[in-house]
């Protein structure tokens, strides 16, 4: 009788792992934006570029609140500080989905649903990743 053999888990070669992760973020069907513990944008994928109308070179290193309507920015800075203070390891789940307003490069406001996950990355510090979908799509 043949025994069922389960193949070992797949692992990218070390040199290809970083590139694979970057490409997976880039080809996502959703906008993905990551920020550091100071609220500065460090990842901005192609879908984020299309959603907000900025090229990633314009937003990397800038505060995330630049993508929010003016009247929401001050409160958002406090929310980020509180999130980062209590970051622990937060996975993506339905309980942390938020309905907010985004603002594109031309000042147009639009509804978005955002899921946020956070973690501490060795050698980088605290980071939060947001998956963003426009609500009216």
Tab-separated table of C-alpha atoms in Angstrom:
chain	number	residue	atom	x	y	z
A	1	UNK	CA	0.000	0.000	0.000
A	2	UNK	CA	1.390	3.419	-0.984
A	3	UNK	CA	1.698	5.970	1.753
A	4	UNK	CA	0.618	9.517	1.060
A	5	UNK	CA	3.610	11.792	0.932
A	6	UNK	CA	3.171	15.446	1.712
A	7	UNK	CA	5.722	17.662	-0.007
A	8	UNK	CA	7.747	19.989	2.204
A	9	UNK	CA	6.582	23.617	2.350
A	10	UNK	CA	7.839	25.818	-0.451
A	11	UNK	CA	10.448	28.433	0.439
A	12	UNK	CA	11.850	31.102	-1.832
A	13	UNK	CA	15.640	31.073	-2.070
A	14	UNK	CA	17.004	33.734	0.312
A	15	UNK	CA	18.148	36.021	-2.493
A	16	UNK	CA	14.722	35.932	-4.174
A	17	UNK	CA	12.559	36.328	-1.069
A	18	UNK	CA	12.747	40.137	-0.836
A	19	UNK	CA	11.984	40.571	-4.528
A	20	UNK	CA	9.084	38.102	-4.335
A	21	UNK	CA	7.521	39.960	-1.396
A	22	UNK	CA	7.880	43.302	-3.159
A	23	UNK	CA	6.255	41.943	-6.319
A	24	UNK	CA	3.379	40.385	-4.371
A	25	UNK	CA	2.627	43.773	-2.811
A	26	UNK	CA	2.914	45.458	-6.199
A	27	UNK	CA	0.549	43.113	-8.063
A	28	UNK	CA	-2.126	43.253	-5.372
A	29	UNK	CA	-5.656	44.067	-6.512
A	30	UNK	CA	-5.873	46.501	-3.575
A	31	UNK	CA	-4.044	49.684	-2.719
A	32	UNK	CA	-1.359	48.908	-0.130
A	33	UNK	CA	0.379	51.568	1.898
A	34	UNK	CA	2.843	50.976	4.725
A	35	UNK	CA	3.961	53.578	7.237
A	36	UNK	CA	6.735	53.700	9.794
A	37	UNK	CA	6.222	54.485	13.481
A	38	UNK	CA	6.280	58.223	12.711
A	39	UNK	CA	3.433	57.967	10.200
A	40	UNK	CA	5.684	58.371	7.155
A	41	UNK	CA	4.848	56.416	4.007
A	42	UNK	CA	7.429	53.729	3.183
A	43	UNK	CA	5.467	51.520	0.735
A	44	UNK	CA	2.992	52.786	-1.879
A	45	UNK	CA	1.985	50.247	-4.516
A	46	UNK	CA	0.635	50.796	-8.043
A	47	UNK	CA	-3.022	50.548	-6.954
A	48	UNK	CA	-2.348	53.255	-4.346
A	49	UNK	CA	-0.888	55.420	-7.108
A	50	UNK	CA	-4.055	54.960	-9.174
A	51	UNK	CA	-6.379	55.556	-6.206
A	52	UNK	CA	-4.719	58.714	-4.893
A	53	UNK	CA	-3.199	60.120	-8.094
A	54	UNK	CA	0.359	60.397	-6.752
A	55	UNK	CA	3.451	58.580	-7.992
A	56	UNK	CA	5.215	56.715	-5.194
A	57	UNK	CA	8.268	58.960	-5.510
A	58	UNK	CA	6.067	61.885	-4.447
A	59	UNK	CA	4.778	60.240	-1.269
A	60	UNK	CA	7.560	58.014	0.076
A	61	UNK	CA	8.804	59.676	3.270
A	62	UNK	CA	5.765	61.958	3.485
A	63	UNK	CA	3.167	61.821	6.304
A	64	UNK	CA	0.249	59.486	5.625
A	65	UNK	CA	-2.234	62.202	6.552
A	66	UNK	CA	-1.492	63.900	3.216
A	67	UNK	CA	-3.954	61.342	1.783
A	68	UNK	CA	-6.770	62.476	4.078
A	69	UNK	CA	-9.073	65.496	3.955
A	70	UNK	CA	-7.654	68.478	5.876
A	71	UNK	CA	-10.343	68.326	8.557
A	72	UNK	CA	-9.371	64.745	9.512
A	73	UNK	CA	-5.591	65.083	9.624
A	74	UNK	CA	-5.048	66.248	13.209
A	75	UNK	CA	-7.181	63.456	14.678
A	76	UNK	CA	-5.488	60.887	12.446
A	77	UNK	CA	-2.030	61.768	13.775
A	78	UNK	CA	-3.276	60.839	17.268
A	79	UNK	CA	-4.787	57.577	16.022
A	80	UNK	CA	-1.491	56.557	14.425
A	81	UNK	CA	0.468	57.351	17.589
A	82	UNK	CA	-1.947	55.257	19.685
A	83	UNK	CA	-1.853	52.365	17.195
A	84	UNK	CA	1.952	52.350	17.114
A	85	UNK	CA	2.197	52.606	20.896
A	86	UNK	CA	0.156	49.412	21.297
A	87	UNK	CA	1.229	47.711	18.085
A	88	UNK	CA	1.902	44.167	19.274
A	89	UNK	CA	1.354	41.873	16.305
A	90	UNK	CA	-1.931	42.812	14.708
A	91	UNK	CA	-3.154	40.697	11.847
A	92	UNK	CA	-5.775	41.630	9.323
A	93	UNK	CA	-9.309	40.759	10.341
A	94	UNK	CA	-12.796	42.181	10.034
A	95	UNK	CA	-12.654	43.786	13.471
A	96	UNK	CA	-10.080	46.334	12.359
A	97	UNK	CA	-11.785	47.466	9.138
A	98	UNK	CA	-12.442	51.206	9.155
A	99	UNK	CA	-14.553	53.388	6.925
A	100	UNK	CA	-12.750	56.653	6.228
A	101	UNK	CA	-12.442	59.334	3.595
A	102	UNK	CA	-9.436	59.592	1.337
A	103	UNK	CA	-8.385	62.600	-0.674
A	104	UNK	CA	-6.632	62.405	-4.005
A	105	UNK	CA	-3.979	64.658	-5.478
A	106	UNK	CA	-6.640	66.987	-6.925
A	107	UNK	CA	-8.412	67.398	-3.577
A	108	UNK	CA	-11.333	65.118	-4.419
A	109	UNK	CA	-12.674	63.228	-1.403
A	110	UNK	CA	-13.908	59.648	-1.656
A	111	UNK	CA	-15.001	56.895	0.750
A	112	UNK	CA	-12.538	54.090	1.510
A	113	UNK	CA	-12.518	50.906	3.570
A	114	UNK	CA	-9.199	50.297	5.287
A	115	UNK	CA	-7.818	47.224	7.025
A	116	UNK	CA	-4.682	47.770	9.065
A	117	UNK	CA	-2.107	45.319	10.390
A	118	UNK	CA	1.005	46.148	12.341
A	119	UNK	CA	4.165	44.565	13.615
A	120	UNK	CA	7.695	45.278	14.722
A	121	UNK	CA	10.257	44.409	12.061
A	122	UNK	CA	13.802	43.738	13.182
A	123	UNK	CA	16.143	46.402	11.880
A	124	UNK	CA	13.270	48.649	10.808
A	125	UNK	CA	11.054	49.226	13.827
A	126	UNK	CA	7.302	49.519	14.066
A	127	UNK	CA	5.385	49.392	10.813
A	128	UNK	CA	1.724	49.355	9.832
A	129	UNK	CA	0.351	48.124	6.510
A	130	UNK	CA	-3.019	49.337	5.243
A	131	UNK	CA	-5.060	47.602	2.585
A	132	UNK	CA	-7.370	50.181	1.046
A	133	UNK	CA	-10.415	49.851	-1.182
A	134	UNK	CA	-12.521	52.602	-2.590
A	135	UNK	CA	-16.071	52.138	-1.251
A	136	UNK	CA	-17.927	53.260	-4.366
A	137	UNK	CA	-16.260	50.710	-6.677
